[in-house]
Tab-separated table of C-alpha atoms and ligand atoms in Angstrom:
chain	number	residue	atom	x	y	z
A	1	MET	CA	-28.746	-26.043	21.464
A	2	ASN	CA	-26.748	-23.710	19.196
A	3	ASN	CA	-28.277	-22.556	15.932
A	4	PRO	CA	-26.511	-24.210	12.998
A	5	SER	CA	-24.431	-21.826	10.802
A	6	PRO	CA	-26.168	-20.800	7.570
A	7	PRO	CA	-24.998	-22.898	4.640
A	8	SER	CA	-22.011	-21.456	2.778
A	9	PRO	CA	-22.928	-20.203	-0.718
A	10	SER	CA	-21.276	-22.025	-3.602
A	11	PRO	CA	-18.414	-20.047	-5.140
A	12	THR	CA	-19.221	-18.185	-8.326
A	13	LYS	CA	-16.787	-16.483	-10.717
A	14	SER	CA	-17.270	-13.268	-8.807
A	15	SER	CA	-17.244	-14.579	-5.201
A	16	THR	CA	-14.687	-13.202	-2.794
A	17	LEU	CA	-12.516	-16.216	-2.032
A	18	ALA	CA	-9.509	-16.253	0.281
A	19	GLY	CA	-6.271	-14.914	-1.181
A	20	ASN	CA	-4.529	-11.742	-2.287
A	21	TYR	CA	-6.125	-9.791	-5.100
A	22	PHE	CA	-4.119	-6.562	-4.972
A	23	ILE	CA	-0.827	-6.634	-6.928
A	24	SER	CA	1.844	-4.520	-5.268
A	25	ASN	CA	5.000	-5.781	-6.937
A	26	TYR	CA	6.453	-7.943	-9.677
A	27	PRO	CA	7.706	-10.675	-9.895
A	28	PRO	CA	5.337	-11.977	-7.190
A	29	PHE	CA	6.702	-12.409	-3.656
A	30	SER	CA	6.410	-16.193	-3.876
A	31	PHE	CA	9.361	-16.149	-6.306
A	32	TRP	CA	11.687	-14.289	-3.943
A	33	GLY	CA	14.061	-16.593	-2.071
A	34	GLU	CA	16.597	-16.901	0.709
A	35	ASP	CA	19.091	-18.156	-1.859
A	36	GLN	CA	19.233	-14.652	-3.397
A	37	LYS	CA	20.083	-12.785	-0.195
A	38	VAL	CA	23.625	-12.290	-1.492
A	39	GLU	CA	22.185	-10.105	-4.263
A	40	VAL	CA	21.203	-7.505	-1.656
A	41	GLU	CA	24.813	-7.078	-0.609
A	42	LEU	CA	25.916	-6.746	-4.230
A	43	ALA	CA	23.218	-4.148	-4.888
A	44	LEU	CA	24.099	-2.087	-1.808
A	45	ASP	CA	27.761	-2.159	-2.865
A	46	SER	CA	26.983	-0.835	-6.360
A	47	GLU	CA	26.848	2.799	-7.490
A	48	PRO	CA	23.373	4.342	-7.948
A	49	ALA	CA	22.008	4.625	-11.482
A	50	PRO	CA	22.299	8.213	-12.781
A	51	GLY	CA	19.270	10.237	-11.672
A	52	ALA	CA	17.772	7.398	-9.607
A	53	LYS	CA	15.516	8.705	-6.840
A	54	LEU	CA	15.766	7.409	-3.286
A	55	GLY	CA	12.931	6.829	-0.821
A	56	VAL	CA	12.751	5.595	2.759
A	57	TYR	CA	9.904	3.491	4.163
A	58	HIS	CA	9.758	3.159	7.952
A	59	HIS	CA	7.583	0.323	9.216
A	60	ILE	CA	5.880	0.812	12.592
A	61	PRO	CA	4.422	-2.620	13.340
A	62	PHE	CA	2.332	-1.666	16.394
A	63	CYS	CA	-1.455	-1.316	16.579
A	64	ARG	CA	-4.033	-0.904	19.317
A	65	LYS	CA	-5.976	-3.929	18.060
A	66	ARG	CA	-5.708	-6.375	15.184
A	67	CYS	CA	-8.339	-5.729	12.489
A	68	HIS	CA	-10.051	-8.898	11.295
A	69	PHE	CA	-9.040	-8.289	7.674
A	70	CYS	CA	-5.406	-7.483	8.449
A	71	TYR	CA	-2.576	-9.634	7.112
A	72	PHE	CA	0.356	-7.398	8.064
A	73	ARG	CA	2.970	-8.135	10.701
A	74	VAL	CA	1.574	-6.217	13.698
A	75	TYR	CA	1.985	-6.386	17.457
A	76	THR	CA	-0.692	-5.253	19.902
A	77	ASP	CA	1.070	-6.068	23.174
A	78	LYS	CA	4.323	-4.052	23.185
A	79	ASN	CA	5.106	-1.535	25.927
A	80	ALA	CA	6.895	1.812	25.523
A	81	LYS	CA	10.295	0.308	26.333
A	82	GLU	CA	9.936	-2.442	23.737
A	83	ILE	CA	8.775	0.058	21.143
A	84	GLN	CA	11.757	2.284	21.900
A	85	ALA	CA	14.117	-0.696	21.508
A	86	TYR	CA	12.566	-1.380	18.094
A	87	LEU	CA	12.937	2.241	16.986
A	88	ASP	CA	16.566	2.228	18.147
A	89	THR	CA	17.160	-0.883	16.043
A	90	THR	CA	15.721	0.735	12.929
A	91	MET	CA	18.158	3.615	13.388
A	92	VAL	CA	21.096	1.186	13.592
A	93	GLU	CA	19.762	-0.371	10.392
A	94	LEU	CA	19.467	3.010	8.655
A	95	LYS	CA	22.936	4.107	9.729
A	96	ALA	CA	24.487	0.926	8.329
A	97	LEU	CA	22.596	1.326	5.047
A	98	ALA	CA	23.505	5.009	4.715
A	99	GLU	CA	27.192	4.094	4.642
A	100	ARG	CA	26.842	1.676	1.722
A	101	PRO	CA	28.009	2.829	-1.754
A	102	LEU	CA	24.454	2.732	-3.191
A	103	ILE	CA	23.159	5.188	-0.572
A	104	ARG	CA	26.177	7.218	0.575
A	105	GLY	CA	25.742	10.949	-0.088
A	106	ARG	CA	22.170	10.641	-1.404
A	107	LYS	CA	19.178	12.386	0.137
A	108	PRO	CA	15.682	10.896	0.207
A	109	HIS	CA	13.219	12.284	-2.292
A	110	PHE	CA	10.322	10.840	-0.297
A	111	VAL	CA	9.772	9.281	3.129
A	112	TYR	CA	6.841	7.082	4.121
A	113	PHE	CA	5.759	5.982	7.602
A	114	GLY	CA	3.541	2.942	7.258
A	115	GLY	CA	2.327	0.157	9.416
A	116	GLY	CA	0.966	-1.093	11.507
A	117	THR	CA	0.084	2.245	12.961
A	118	PRO	CA	2.737	4.986	12.838
A	119	SER	CA	0.454	7.213	14.928
A	120	TYR	CA	0.668	4.626	17.731
A	121	LEU	CA	4.028	6.260	18.597
A	122	SER	CA	3.980	9.014	21.197
A	123	ALA	CA	4.727	12.587	20.107
A	124	LYS	CA	8.091	12.338	21.883
A	125	GLN	CA	9.018	9.026	20.227
A	126	LEU	CA	8.076	10.417	16.843
A	127	THR	CA	10.053	13.633	17.264
A	128	GLU	CA	13.146	11.790	18.476
A	129	LEU	CA	12.898	9.170	15.749
A	130	THR	CA	12.599	11.682	12.932
A	131	ASP	CA	15.424	13.841	14.339
A	132	ARG	CA	17.659	10.788	14.248
A	133	MET	CA	16.556	9.846	10.732
A	134	LYS	CA	17.259	13.358	9.480
A	135	ALA	CA	20.698	13.361	11.087
A	136	ILE	CA	21.563	10.191	9.131
A	137	LEU	CA	19.863	11.038	5.808
A	138	PRO	CA	18.740	14.691	5.670
A	139	TRP	CA	15.179	15.259	4.445
A	140	ASP	CA	15.706	18.819	3.241
A	141	GLU	CA	15.246	17.807	-0.401
A	142	ALA	CA	12.273	15.495	0.170
A	143	GLU	CA	9.190	16.338	-1.864
A	144	GLU	CA	6.851	14.254	0.284
A	145	ILE	CA	6.726	12.908	3.834
A	146	ALA	CA	3.715	10.622	4.155
A	147	PHE	CA	2.312	9.286	7.409
A	148	GLU	CA	-0.500	6.809	8.144
A	149	GLY	CA	-2.696	7.652	11.127
A	150	GLU	CA	-5.348	5.676	12.971
A	151	PRO	CA	-8.043	8.217	13.965
A	152	GLY	CA	-8.353	7.016	17.571
A	153	THR	CA	-4.651	7.655	18.258
A	154	LEU	CA	-4.543	11.230	16.963
A	155	ASN	CA	-4.805	13.586	19.908
A	156	ALA	CA	-4.026	17.276	19.448
A	157	ALA	CA	-0.443	17.094	20.735
A	158	LYS	CA	0.375	14.158	18.484
A	159	LEU	CA	-1.049	15.822	15.409
A	160	ALA	CA	0.986	18.930	16.178
A	161	ALA	CA	4.117	16.752	16.439
A	162	ILE	CA	3.312	14.957	13.165
A	163	LYS	CA	3.003	18.315	11.430
A	164	GLN	CA	6.075	19.734	13.127
A	165	VAL	CA	8.378	16.905	11.989
A	166	GLY	CA	7.537	17.774	8.391
A	167	VAL	CA	4.749	15.413	7.321
A	168	THR	CA	3.137	16.644	4.106
A	169	ARG	CA	0.477	13.959	3.654
A	170	LEU	CA	-1.497	12.576	6.570
A	171	SER	CA	-3.476	9.521	5.575
A	172	LEU	CA	-6.391	8.771	7.887
A	173	GLY	CA	-7.321	5.087	8.081
A	174	VAL	CA	-11.058	5.726	8.313
A	175	GLU	CA	-12.112	2.595	6.359
A	176	HIS	CA	-15.813	3.126	7.225
A	177	PHE	CA	-18.094	5.668	8.917
A	178	ASP	CA	-20.484	3.182	10.530
A	179	ASP	CA	-19.655	2.168	14.106
A	180	HIS	CA	-21.190	-1.289	13.837
A	181	VAL	CA	-19.211	-2.067	10.662
A	182	LEU	CA	-16.035	-0.776	12.309
A	183	GLU	CA	-16.669	-2.929	15.363
A	184	ILE	CA	-17.570	-6.135	13.541
A	185	ASN	CA	-14.411	-5.793	11.406
A	186	GLY	CA	-12.237	-5.394	14.505
A	187	ARG	CA	-11.211	-1.741	14.008
A	188	ALA	CA	-10.037	0.045	17.143
A	189	HIS	CA	-11.602	3.436	16.330
A	190	ARG	CA	-15.182	4.670	15.980
A	191	SER	CA	-16.685	7.369	13.761
A	192	GLY	CA	-16.636	10.052	16.490
A	193	GLU	CA	-12.846	9.795	16.556
A	194	VAL	CA	-12.725	10.206	12.774
A	195	TYR	CA	-14.528	13.557	12.862
A	196	THR	CA	-12.437	14.837	15.773
A	197	ALA	CA	-9.148	13.727	14.218
A	198	TYR	CA	-10.096	15.219	10.849
A	199	GLU	CA	-10.991	18.585	12.373
A	200	ARG	CA	-7.758	18.683	14.379
A	201	ALA	CA	-5.690	17.681	11.346
A	202	ARG	CA	-7.303	20.439	9.275
A	203	ALA	CA	-6.417	22.930	12.003
A	204	GLU	CA	-2.782	21.832	11.673
A	205	ASN	CA	-2.836	22.758	7.986
A	206	PHE	CA	-1.316	19.642	6.477
A	207	ALA	CA	-0.543	20.061	2.796
A	208	GLN	CA	-2.609	16.951	2.061
A	209	ILE	CA	-5.109	14.978	4.102
A	210	ASN	CA	-6.127	11.643	2.640
A	211	ILE	CA	-9.035	9.475	3.723
A	212	ASP	CA	-8.726	5.701	3.282
A	213	LEU	CA	-11.905	3.677	2.756
A	214	ILE	CA	-12.548	-0.019	2.130
A	215	ALA	CA	-15.443	-1.050	-0.084
A	216	GLY	CA	-17.171	-4.236	1.025
A	217	MET	CA	-16.204	-4.753	4.649
A	218	VAL	CA	-18.087	-7.434	6.600
A	219	GLU	CA	-21.769	-6.333	6.932
A	220	GLU	CA	-21.427	-3.570	4.337
A	221	THR	CA	-24.801	-2.673	2.785
A	222	GLU	CA	-25.914	-0.493	-0.121
A	223	ALA	CA	-27.227	2.180	2.245
A	224	LEU	CA	-24.134	2.186	4.454
A	225	TRP	CA	-21.830	2.446	1.446
A	226	GLN	CA	-23.801	5.413	0.093
A	227	ARG	CA	-23.504	7.054	3.498
A	228	ASN	CA	-19.736	6.454	3.443
A	229	ILE	CA	-19.501	8.369	0.181
A	230	GLU	CA	-21.664	11.213	1.476
A	231	GLU	CA	-19.707	11.583	4.719
A	232	THR	CA	-16.404	11.549	2.827
A	233	ILE	CA	-17.557	14.244	0.432
A	234	LYS	CA	-18.829	16.362	3.339
A	235	LEU	CA	-15.360	16.335	4.921
A	236	ARG	CA	-13.789	17.273	1.582
A	237	PRO	CA	-10.349	15.706	2.058
A	238	ASP	CA	-7.623	16.525	-0.467
A	239	SER	CA	-7.649	12.921	-1.647
A	240	VAL	CA	-9.587	9.728	-1.112
A	241	THR	CA	-8.206	6.212	-1.410
A	242	ILE	CA	-10.629	3.311	-1.804
A	243	TYR	CA	-9.594	-0.341	-1.690
A	244	GLN	CA	-11.824	-3.270	-2.524
A	245	MET	CA	-11.947	-5.657	0.423
A	246	GLU	CA	-9.789	-8.748	-0.009
A	247	VAL	CA	-9.463	-11.623	2.445
A	248	PRO	CA	-5.873	-12.903	2.508
A	249	TYR	CA	-5.068	-16.245	4.106
A	250	ASN	CA	-3.644	-15.195	7.446
A	251	THR	CA	-6.521	-12.906	8.450
A	252	THR	CA	-8.968	-13.533	11.298
A	253	ILE	CA	-11.793	-13.631	8.740
A	254	TYR	CA	-10.079	-16.422	6.819
A	255	LYS	CA	-9.394	-18.410	9.996
A	256	GLU	CA	-13.100	-18.253	10.846
A	257	MET	CA	-14.041	-19.281	7.298
A	258	LYS	CA	-11.701	-22.232	7.543
A	259	ALA	CA	-13.031	-23.323	10.930
A	260	GLU	CA	-16.576	-23.230	9.551
A	261	GLY	CA	-15.599	-24.980	6.311
A	262	LYS	CA	-16.592	-21.981	4.160
A	263	LEU	CA	-14.996	-21.222	0.796
A	264	VAL	CA	-16.678	-17.883	0.183
A	265	ALA	CA	-15.713	-14.940	2.414
A	266	PRO	CA	-18.591	-13.238	4.270
A	267	VAL	CA	-18.219	-10.048	2.216
A	268	ALA	CA	-19.752	-8.723	-1.012
A	269	ASP	CA	-18.683	-10.282	-4.295
A	270	TRP	CA	-16.204	-8.567	-6.622
A	271	GLN	CA	-18.877	-7.244	-8.993
A	272	THR	CA	-20.648	-5.506	-6.133
A	273	LYS	CA	-17.413	-4.066	-4.710
A	274	ARG	CA	-16.440	-2.732	-8.135
A	275	ARG	CA	-19.846	-1.144	-8.545
A	276	TRP	CA	-19.497	0.491	-5.136
A	277	VAL	CA	-16.123	1.979	-6.064
A	278	LYS	CA	-17.534	3.035	-9.432
A	279	GLU	CA	-20.401	4.837	-7.677
A	280	ALA	CA	-17.991	6.440	-5.216
A	281	PHE	CA	-15.739	7.683	-8.046
A	282	ALA	CA	-18.753	9.072	-9.931
A	283	ALA	CA	-19.981	10.909	-6.820
A	284	LEU	CA	-16.496	12.258	-6.109
A	285	GLU	CA	-16.178	13.450	-9.719
A	286	SER	CA	-19.509	15.246	-9.448
A	287	SER	CA	-18.103	16.996	-6.377
A	288	GLY	CA	-14.982	18.235	-8.158
A	289	TYR	CA	-12.561	15.338	-7.635
A	290	THR	CA	-10.451	13.719	-10.380
A	291	VAL	CA	-9.831	9.966	-10.476
A	292	LYS	CA	-6.064	9.461	-10.626
A	293	SER	CA	-5.706	5.695	-10.256
A	294	GLY	CA	-7.738	2.548	-9.679
A	295	TYR	CA	-7.869	3.492	-6.001
A	296	THR	CA	-7.572	7.281	-5.683
A	297	ALA	CA	-9.425	10.497	-6.376
A	298	VAL	CA	-7.909	13.923	-5.710
A	299	LEU	CA	-9.458	17.338	-5.355
A	300	ASN	CA	-6.691	19.375	-6.937
A	301	PRO	CA	-4.511	17.319	-9.317
A	302	SER	CA	-2.031	20.126	-9.914
A	303	ARG	CA	-1.254	20.370	-6.188
A	304	THR	CA	-1.969	16.916	-4.784
A	305	LYS	CA	0.607	14.275	-5.664
A	306	PHE	CA	1.385	10.749	-4.524
A	307	VAL	CA	5.171	10.937	-4.824
A	308	TYR	CA	5.886	7.663	-3.000
A	309	ARG	CA	3.563	5.741	-5.314
A	310	ASP	CA	4.682	7.415	-8.522
A	311	GLU	CA	8.403	7.121	-7.806
A	312	LEU	CA	8.112	3.522	-6.685
A	313	TRP	CA	6.162	2.668	-9.811
A	314	SER	CA	8.915	4.276	-11.907
A	315	GLY	CA	11.735	2.195	-10.423
A	316	ALA	CA	13.062	4.390	-7.561
A	317	ASP	CA	15.331	2.855	-4.933
A	318	LEU	CA	13.467	2.261	-1.679
A	319	LEU	CA	15.034	1.523	1.700
A	320	GLY	CA	12.514	-0.340	3.822
A	321	LEU	CA	13.399	-0.092	7.511
A	322	GLY	CA	12.060	-2.373	10.207
A	323	VAL	CA	10.543	-5.797	10.555
A	324	ALA	CA	9.031	-7.314	7.389
A	325	SER	CA	9.703	-4.150	5.333
A	326	PHE	CA	10.043	-4.319	1.569
A	327	SER	CA	12.914	-2.667	-0.294
A	328	HIS	CA	14.056	-2.177	-3.862
A	329	ALA	CA	17.751	-1.471	-4.322
A	330	ALA	CA	19.373	-1.132	-7.749
A	331	GLY	CA	17.036	-3.710	-9.304
A	332	VAL	CA	17.020	-6.103	-6.348
A	333	HIS	CA	13.797	-6.668	-4.392
A	334	TYR	CA	14.117	-7.777	-0.812
A	335	GLN	CA	12.105	-8.180	2.347
A	336	ASN	CA	13.377	-7.940	5.918
A	337	LEU	CA	12.950	-10.714	8.466
A	338	THR	CA	9.282	-10.942	9.368
A	339	GLU	CA	9.491	-11.563	13.139
A	340	LEU	CA	10.524	-8.864	15.599
A	341	GLU	CA	13.129	-10.746	17.660
A	342	PRO	CA	15.147	-12.246	14.767
A	343	TYR	CA	15.058	-8.890	12.969
A	344	MET	CA	16.392	-7.043	16.020
A	345	ALA	CA	18.992	-9.735	16.728
A	346	ALA	CA	20.322	-9.599	13.152
A	347	VAL	CA	20.687	-5.801	13.204
A	348	ALA	CA	22.359	-5.945	16.639
A	349	ALA	CA	24.834	-8.514	15.300
A	350	GLY	CA	25.651	-6.284	12.312
A	351	GLU	CA	24.119	-8.778	9.880
A	352	PRO	CA	21.725	-7.867	7.045
A	353	PRO	CA	18.214	-8.507	8.455
A	354	VAL	CA	17.048	-9.925	5.131
A	355	LYS	CA	14.575	-12.805	4.769
A	356	ARG	CA	14.267	-13.161	0.993
A	357	ALA	CA	15.357	-11.389	-2.175
A	358	PHE	CA	15.035	-11.388	-5.944
A	359	ARG	CA	17.328	-9.841	-8.563
A	360	THR	CA	15.168	-8.594	-11.430
A	361	SER	CA	16.219	-8.796	-15.066
A	362	PRO	CA	15.786	-5.724	-17.310
A	363	GLU	CA	12.710	-7.410	-18.826
A	364	GLU	CA	11.177	-8.026	-15.394
A	365	ARG	CA	11.824	-4.400	-14.427
A	366	MET	CA	10.082	-3.272	-17.604
A	367	ILE	CA	7.061	-5.502	-16.869
A	368	ARG	CA	7.031	-4.362	-13.234
A	369	GLU	CA	6.868	-0.699	-14.164
A	370	PHE	CA	4.314	-1.357	-16.896
A	371	ILE	CA	1.856	-3.235	-14.695
A	372	LEU	CA	2.257	-0.833	-11.779
A	373	GLN	CA	1.733	2.184	-14.048
A	374	MET	CA	-1.364	0.528	-15.545
A	375	LYS	CA	-2.924	1.093	-12.115
A	376	LEU	CA	-2.813	4.820	-12.887
A	377	GLY	CA	-5.252	4.224	-15.734
A	378	HIS	CA	-2.887	5.250	-18.509
A	379	VAL	CA	0.636	4.315	-19.560
A	380	ASN	CA	2.862	6.531	-21.653
A	381	LEU	CA	4.378	4.473	-24.472
A	382	GLY	CA	7.280	6.882	-25.067
A	383	TYR	CA	8.471	6.358	-21.474
A	384	PHE	CA	9.025	2.637	-22.173
A	385	THR	CA	10.710	3.193	-25.527
A	386	GLU	CA	13.088	5.672	-23.959
A	387	LYS	CA	13.814	3.835	-20.709
A	388	PHE	CA	13.736	0.182	-21.832
A	389	GLY	CA	13.916	0.363	-25.630
A	390	VAL	CA	10.615	-1.543	-25.765
A	391	ASP	CA	7.614	-0.884	-27.974
A	392	ILE	CA	4.832	-1.790	-25.535
A	393	ALA	CA	2.157	-1.942	-28.247
A	394	GLN	CA	4.192	-4.572	-30.068
A	395	ARG	CA	5.575	-6.439	-27.044
A	396	PHE	CA	2.100	-6.935	-25.529
A	397	ALA	CA	0.123	-6.891	-28.801
A	398	SER	CA	-1.985	-9.990	-28.122
A	399	GLN	CA	-2.872	-9.080	-24.514
A	400	LEU	CA	-3.724	-5.503	-25.467
A	401	GLU	CA	-5.838	-6.637	-28.389
A	402	HIS	CA	-7.776	-9.052	-26.197
A	403	LEU	CA	-8.383	-6.476	-23.427
A	404	SER	CA	-9.284	-3.870	-25.989
A	405	ALA	CA	-11.896	-6.212	-27.503
A	406	GLU	CA	-13.400	-6.503	-24.007
A	407	SER	CA	-13.569	-2.662	-23.846
A	408	LEU	CA	-11.263	-2.643	-20.830
A	409	LEU	CA	-8.636	-0.446	-22.465
A	410	ASN	CA	-7.737	1.411	-25.613
A	411	VAL	CA	-4.335	1.578	-27.326
A	412	GLY	CA	-3.630	4.989	-28.787
A	413	LYS	CA	-0.610	6.427	-30.572
A	414	ASP	CA	1.036	7.643	-27.383
A	415	GLU	CA	-0.584	5.728	-24.562
A	416	VAL	CA	-2.519	2.754	-23.322
A	417	LYS	CA	-5.626	4.057	-21.591
A	418	LEU	CA	-7.892	1.966	-19.413
A	419	SER	CA	-11.658	2.405	-19.444
A	420	ARG	CA	-13.301	2.992	-16.065
A	421	ASP	CA	-14.402	-0.668	-15.972
A	422	GLY	CA	-10.848	-1.733	-16.825
A	423	LEU	CA	-9.445	0.491	-14.101
A	424	LEU	CA	-11.800	-0.957	-11.493
A	425	CYS	CA	-10.568	-4.504	-12.128
A	426	VAL	CA	-6.991	-3.563	-13.045
A	427	ASP	CA	-5.365	-5.971	-10.579
A	428	THR	CA	-7.063	-8.865	-12.344
A	429	LEU	CA	-5.944	-7.759	-15.820
A	430	LEU	CA	-2.303	-7.422	-14.876
A	431	HIS	CA	-1.683	-11.165	-14.662
A	432	GLU	CA	-1.905	-11.296	-18.461
A	433	PHE	CA	1.318	-9.309	-18.708
A	434	PHE	CA	3.340	-11.529	-16.375
A	435	LEU	CA	6.010	-13.771	-17.839
A	436	GLN	CA	4.650	-17.293	-18.247
A	437	GLN	CA	6.645	-18.640	-15.296
A	438	HIS	CA	5.126	-16.051	-12.936
A	439	ARG	CA	1.462	-16.610	-13.738
A	440	THR	CA	-0.888	-17.888	-11.056
A	441	THR	CA	-4.607	-18.542	-11.270
A	442	GLN	CA	-7.003	-15.802	-10.190
A	443	ILE	CA	-10.729	-16.020	-10.699
A	444	VAL	CA	-12.070	-12.627	-9.792
B	501	SF4	S1	-4.693	-0.740	11.859
B	501	SF4	FE1	-3.926	-1.438	9.864
B	501	SF4	S2	-2.024	-2.538	10.308
B	501	SF4	FE2	-3.153	-2.318	12.264
B	501	SF4	S3	-4.296	-4.202	12.486
B	501	SF4	FE3	-5.646	-2.740	11.462
B	501	SF4	S4	-5.315	-3.057	9.253
B	501	SF4	FE4	-3.632	-4.056	10.352
């Protein structure tokens, strides 16, 4: 006879329930629609705003294995020929975009390879892909080329190729240093591969090496989390990014919860995860790091930048290439088709491979930039007066007063500054600044 499953705990205010916690854009994706696809064409046919920066995001949707907490569009069964066909399609997409009035003649200020697993590509595929991208939109003025790498895919030749194509920031998806935690969460790599990849990457002299961690993975413990912090500090990366574990609906973890009738995810509650990040930030600060956002600490703030993040959060145009990619063009948000075959078929037919879009109003753009910049821990009030003609202290007076009374932030003459506790739960606070019609319930 099988042992019965342990009873599911009752949800508390702080329990990790299924759903997205992290806010990456505004208005929320659920408000974007197929009926606004025409807005993308209008945006791409318009002239760029004076001084607007341009970025390119290339989505590589292939991974060795699907992590149990992953909700991205990823494929684990594609062969080299299929991957090449996908890369070819993204270049057709880029070429068509580069000829549109919004993009013509502009050069990217930043380029980001995300996934999926960009380092799943072979050195040859990567070199050919980037040569083709540069021939369409030259990178010679780009301040940052960022690249996400899965440690187990980073052999010496590949790292040399990643460096050679011009990558300035290599972000290592370490997530955890304990092999059992990595295994139980479905990660493809183990800690041995992290140390080897890190050493090889250092030997390549990347301008910035970032380590990604997740606080509160399945079977995380106090002792294991402390060890994560210690191991990270020993490696001394240029920057560290820490996310608090969330369990979105289409993850393997959620499917198991649903099958077992559980409401609470089998991970630490939000209070514990926040405390873990707080402890990690404190330890990093004692070792010379500076906390630069709700998720990042950097060793040398004058040298180490996150250009992609900062430009995106200040309204830059972003061309998202590939399946399911997100773009922002002249005030219009859009997402590409989210399945590989329809995406490739649309590009081959010369049609925009767009699934849904949303044209933002000036007020929504102001709110978007405000809430995204709040994640940095401080917002410059003069920036909003100058760019949007809005006095933030007045516009959001009641929300700021309420959050200030809770000691989560402070409103000064020139800036709104979050306290460390406010910064650690910033994604929860941001809902207060949404327009009424965009608010959804969140209890974390
Ligand atoms: S490596 Fe990243 S994109 Fe790939 S399955 Fe894991 S979490 Fe998802």
